[in-house]
Amino acid sequence: MSNTELVALLPLISFATVITIVLLAIPFWRNLKGICALSVVGLLISLATILWTTRIVPIQVTPLVLIDQYALLFMTLICLATVAVALLAYDYLKEREGQQEEFYLLLLLAALGAIVLVCSSHFASFLLGLELLGISLYALISFPIRGQATLEAALKYLILSGVASAFLLFGTALIFAALGTLSFNEMVQGFYVDVGSNRLYVMVGSALMLAGICFKLSLVPFHMWTPDVYEGAPAPVTAFVATVSKGAIFAILLRFFIWTDAYQYESILFGLGIIAVLSMLAGNLLALMQSSVKRILAYSSIAHLGYLLVAFIAGRLAGGAALAVEAASYFLVAYFITTLGAFGVVSIMSNGNRERDLDDIASYEGLFSRRPFLATAFTAMLLSLAGIPLTVGFVGKFYIFAAGVQGALASYGWSLLVALIIGSGIGLYYYLRIVFAMTKRPAATDSAATEWITIPVAGGWVMLTLTGTLLALGVYPTPLIELINSMVRSLPL
Amino acid sequence: MELILFYLAAAISLGTTLMAITRTNAAHALIYFIISLLASAVIFFLVGAPFAAVLEVIVYAGAIMVLFVFVIMMLNLGEAGQRQEQAWLSLSAWIVPAILAAILLAEMVLVLSSSETPIPAQSVTPKQVGESLFGPYILAVEIASMLLLAGLVGAYHLGRRYLEETREDEGE
């Protein structure tokens, strides 16, 4: 391995080093604050190495890993999101009983899995990254020592995620049987055009693989686990599952489709179109009937992944993957900021040694009069999820619409646009329902609703930063757009 | 010849997996599952991957599954457990897996003792496996080590919770 290759691997190496240091520090130094600080500093150092690596990309390091601008952009996003989750989790865990330090070890391992995913260019690293992410998440979801709900959520995730991984593995095996390679780069020439009689294997393999991926992205009809896991998992972990885990998997899906030009399989694209429409409609409709904020956000995230698929498909139908990558990347950034913020509020509300997270919509009543800052931040997040102007969510959704409108001219593209519009319309109702609940005066007898919530220092800063970024990128999105554009230009489209 | 051996092993593998899924008795299911793993090992051997076959036997059929069997058996201590183990030893429970295992053994003996050219025309040696693992796939090995660490830490955390709970129960 040459020096340049080692430099290119620095983000991964520094991540692994931080994990080792944290692992060695925990037995000698049981101190939640210290371990949290160590992890955050380590994450920031990894972030610095990412910036340093930008000078030498794109570079292929062994057949497994491709470090390019695309990978670095998503790595940055994952690192920042993990910092936010780490800080939120500190407040969430500090008043709980038992030893909590392993949380950071597992969180860093999960983030490493996500980082491996976004830079992998080979099925081996893809599957390893996915499993690293998944296995860390099983433990994270059931992390706090408390009732049955978390265990149920973790068990559900363990079993269903295991089945999805099996689908993914079998699909990969079929593709390998047909093509004789697992490397995305080598599939460039032969993946579609030359498969000939092996076409059936590739088709079935891709379908199985997509079923596995759609499960991990919780798209309808593979979404059953989402609300239960989101509800049972501790709020900071829910934020992580909703953002980092899904974002990384979407990034690798997009990478696979661009590199191998799997877009050429019309029927697979059409199947994804049906999944997108179902996700947008079912996600938004099911959210209407929920009374738990976490479940509402879970269904909303299903719908949002449906919007992402619109960019993914319609951008391509319109004739170029460039628009698809651009729209999906911007939307993902917006989705990361907003979802982290929304679950951050739930996390701050649920601090302390509670049996379960405070996610009943009734306990948010009168939040504006009790904690105006928290309520304002939550309102901003919800409006951004709904796609109201001046928030980053608006620009993200604008991109999706732009891609959708261009795709609407081609074959079935219009149905995606219609579902997108209907879904967004329904979405407004349940987002605003939470906002209205927050403005309402609570009934005096309700103890949960009148309880005083202290805003912790770390969580407070995270929320302030997220809200600030949300507004800044909503009002002046140009720098981010330019960054994403330069990334898109560097891709071999 | 090679094809017949392959289809025989494949049929045993499929059949025993089906039996493993449909057994209501966990110990019986595990026995069938072990046979299924042995059958896949024979298939690996037939297609020219003796190293993978050996690993399959040592790691899966050997270490993991035997561990499973022991855990399940140890959970049934006492007189009820003894009766249970008597029931497990009934002829109908072990004769089918035993015959299937014997068939697999016969296949192996046949392949190994045939004086003609070895049946797998080209086989992957352990050296080749090692060279590719620590050559182009070195990062996969490193990531897999992190994967095991994640599993270890997760199991430790969840297991400790169980230990603490039982300790509390005993204290009360």
PDB file of C-alpha atoms in Angstrom, chain B residues 86-149:
ATOM      1  CA  GLN B  86     -34.122 -40.376  27.338  1.00  0.00           C
ATOM      2  CA  ALA B  87     -36.720 -39.218  24.840  1.00  0.00           C
ATOM      3  CA  TRP B  88     -34.031 -37.654  22.672  1.00  0.00           C
ATOM      4  CA  LEU B  89     -32.192 -40.939  22.456  1.00  0.00           C
ATOM      5  CA  SER B  90     -35.129 -42.797  20.935  1.00  0.00           C
ATOM      6  CA  LEU B  91     -34.286 -44.616  17.729  1.00  0.00           C
ATOM      7  CA  SER B  92     -36.505 -42.539  15.478  1.00  0.00           C
ATOM      8  CA  ALA B  93     -34.778 -39.357  16.598  1.00  0.00           C
ATOM      9  CA  TRP B  94     -31.234 -40.222  15.660  1.00  0.00           C
ATOM     10  CA  ILE B  95     -31.426 -42.901  12.979  1.00  0.00           C
ATOM     11  CA  VAL B  96     -32.269 -40.588  10.054  1.00  0.00           C
ATOM     12  CA  PRO B  97     -29.537 -38.008  10.764  1.00  0.00           C
ATOM     13  CA  ALA B  98     -27.097 -40.850  11.333  1.00  0.00           C
ATOM     14  CA  ILE B  99     -27.877 -42.437   7.960  1.00  0.00           C
ATOM     15  CA  LEU B 100     -27.566 -39.084   6.201  1.00  0.00           C
ATOM     16  CA  ALA B 101     -24.250 -38.394   7.890  1.00  0.00           C
ATOM     17  CA  ALA B 102     -23.083 -41.865   6.845  1.00  0.00           C
ATOM     18  CA  ILE B 103     -23.987 -41.092   3.229  1.00  0.00           C
ATOM     19  CA  LEU B 104     -21.954 -37.909   3.374  1.00  0.00           C
ATOM     20  CA  LEU B 105     -19.040 -39.793   4.881  1.00  0.00           C
ATOM     21  CA  ALA B 106     -19.282 -42.397   2.124  1.00  0.00           C
ATOM     22  CA  GLU B 107     -19.178 -39.618  -0.474  1.00  0.00           C
ATOM     23  CA  MET B 108     -16.046 -38.195   1.075  1.00  0.00           C
ATOM     24  CA  VAL B 109     -14.345 -41.563   1.259  1.00  0.00           C
ATOM     25  CA  LEU B 110     -15.275 -42.267  -2.361  1.00  0.00           C
ATOM     26  CA  VAL B 111     -13.877 -38.945  -3.564  1.00  0.00           C
ATOM     27  CA  LEU B 112     -10.689 -39.187  -1.543  1.00  0.00           C
ATOM     28  CA  SER B 113      -9.957 -42.789  -2.449  1.00  0.00           C
ATOM     29  CA  SER B 114     -10.669 -42.571  -6.176  1.00  0.00           C
ATOM     30  CA  SER B 115      -7.393 -43.267  -7.918  1.00  0.00           C
ATOM     31  CA  GLU B 116      -8.181 -41.219 -11.027  1.00  0.00           C
ATOM     32  CA  THR B 117      -7.648 -37.471 -11.225  1.00  0.00           C
ATOM     33  CA  PRO B 118      -9.056 -35.779  -8.142  1.00  0.00           C
ATOM     34  CA  ILE B 119     -12.628 -34.776  -8.754  1.00  0.00           C
ATOM     35  CA  PRO B 120     -12.320 -31.031  -8.238  1.00  0.00           C
ATOM     36  CA  ALA B 121     -10.295 -30.190 -11.319  1.00  0.00           C
ATOM     37  CA  GLN B 122      -8.751 -27.163  -9.688  1.00  0.00           C
ATOM     38  CA  SER B 123      -8.908 -26.416  -6.022  1.00  0.00           C
ATOM     39  CA  VAL B 124      -8.292 -23.338  -3.945  1.00  0.00           C
ATOM     40  CA  THR B 125      -5.490 -23.934  -1.485  1.00  0.00           C
ATOM     41  CA  PRO B 126      -5.301 -22.351   1.978  1.00  0.00           C
ATOM     42  CA  LYS B 127      -2.263 -20.426   0.774  1.00  0.00           C
ATOM     43  CA  GLN B 128      -4.290 -18.803  -2.002  1.00  0.00           C
ATOM     44  CA  VAL B 129      -7.023 -17.903   0.477  1.00  0.00           C
ATOM     45  CA  GLY B 130      -4.484 -16.341   2.812  1.00  0.00           C
ATOM     46  CA  GLU B 131      -2.778 -14.440   0.027  1.00  0.00           C
ATOM     47  CA  SER B 132      -5.967 -12.824  -1.180  1.00  0.00           C
ATOM     48  CA  LEU B 133      -7.221 -12.144   2.346  1.00  0.00           C
ATOM     49  CA  PHE B 134      -4.045 -10.347   3.338  1.00  0.00           C
ATOM     50  CA  GLY B 135      -3.414  -8.919  -0.118  1.00  0.00           C
ATOM     51  CA  PRO B 136      -6.226  -7.104  -1.907  1.00  0.00           C
ATOM     52  CA  TYR B 137      -8.791  -7.860   0.788  1.00  0.00           C
ATOM     53  CA  ILE B 138      -6.762  -6.717   3.777  1.00  0.00           C
ATOM     54  CA  LEU B 139      -9.297  -3.979   4.529  1.00  0.00           C
ATOM     55  CA  ALA B 140     -12.060  -6.571   4.675  1.00  0.00           C
ATOM     56  CA  VAL B 141     -10.119  -8.407   7.389  1.00  0.00           C
ATOM     57  CA  GLU B 142      -9.681  -5.172   9.335  1.00  0.00           C
ATOM     58  CA  ILE B 143     -13.349  -4.235   9.032  1.00  0.00           C
ATOM     59  CA  ALA B 144     -14.341  -7.752  10.041  1.00  0.00           C
ATOM     60  CA  SER B 145     -12.260  -7.376  13.197  1.00  0.00           C
ATOM     61  CA  MET B 146     -14.216  -4.227  14.029  1.00  0.00           C
ATOM     62  CA  LEU B 147     -17.409  -6.156  13.319  1.00  0.00           C
ATOM     63  CA  LEU B 148     -16.414  -8.781  15.875  1.00  0.00           C
ATOM     64  CA  LEU B 149     -15.545  -6.049  18.360  1.00  0.00           C
TER      65      LEU B 149
END
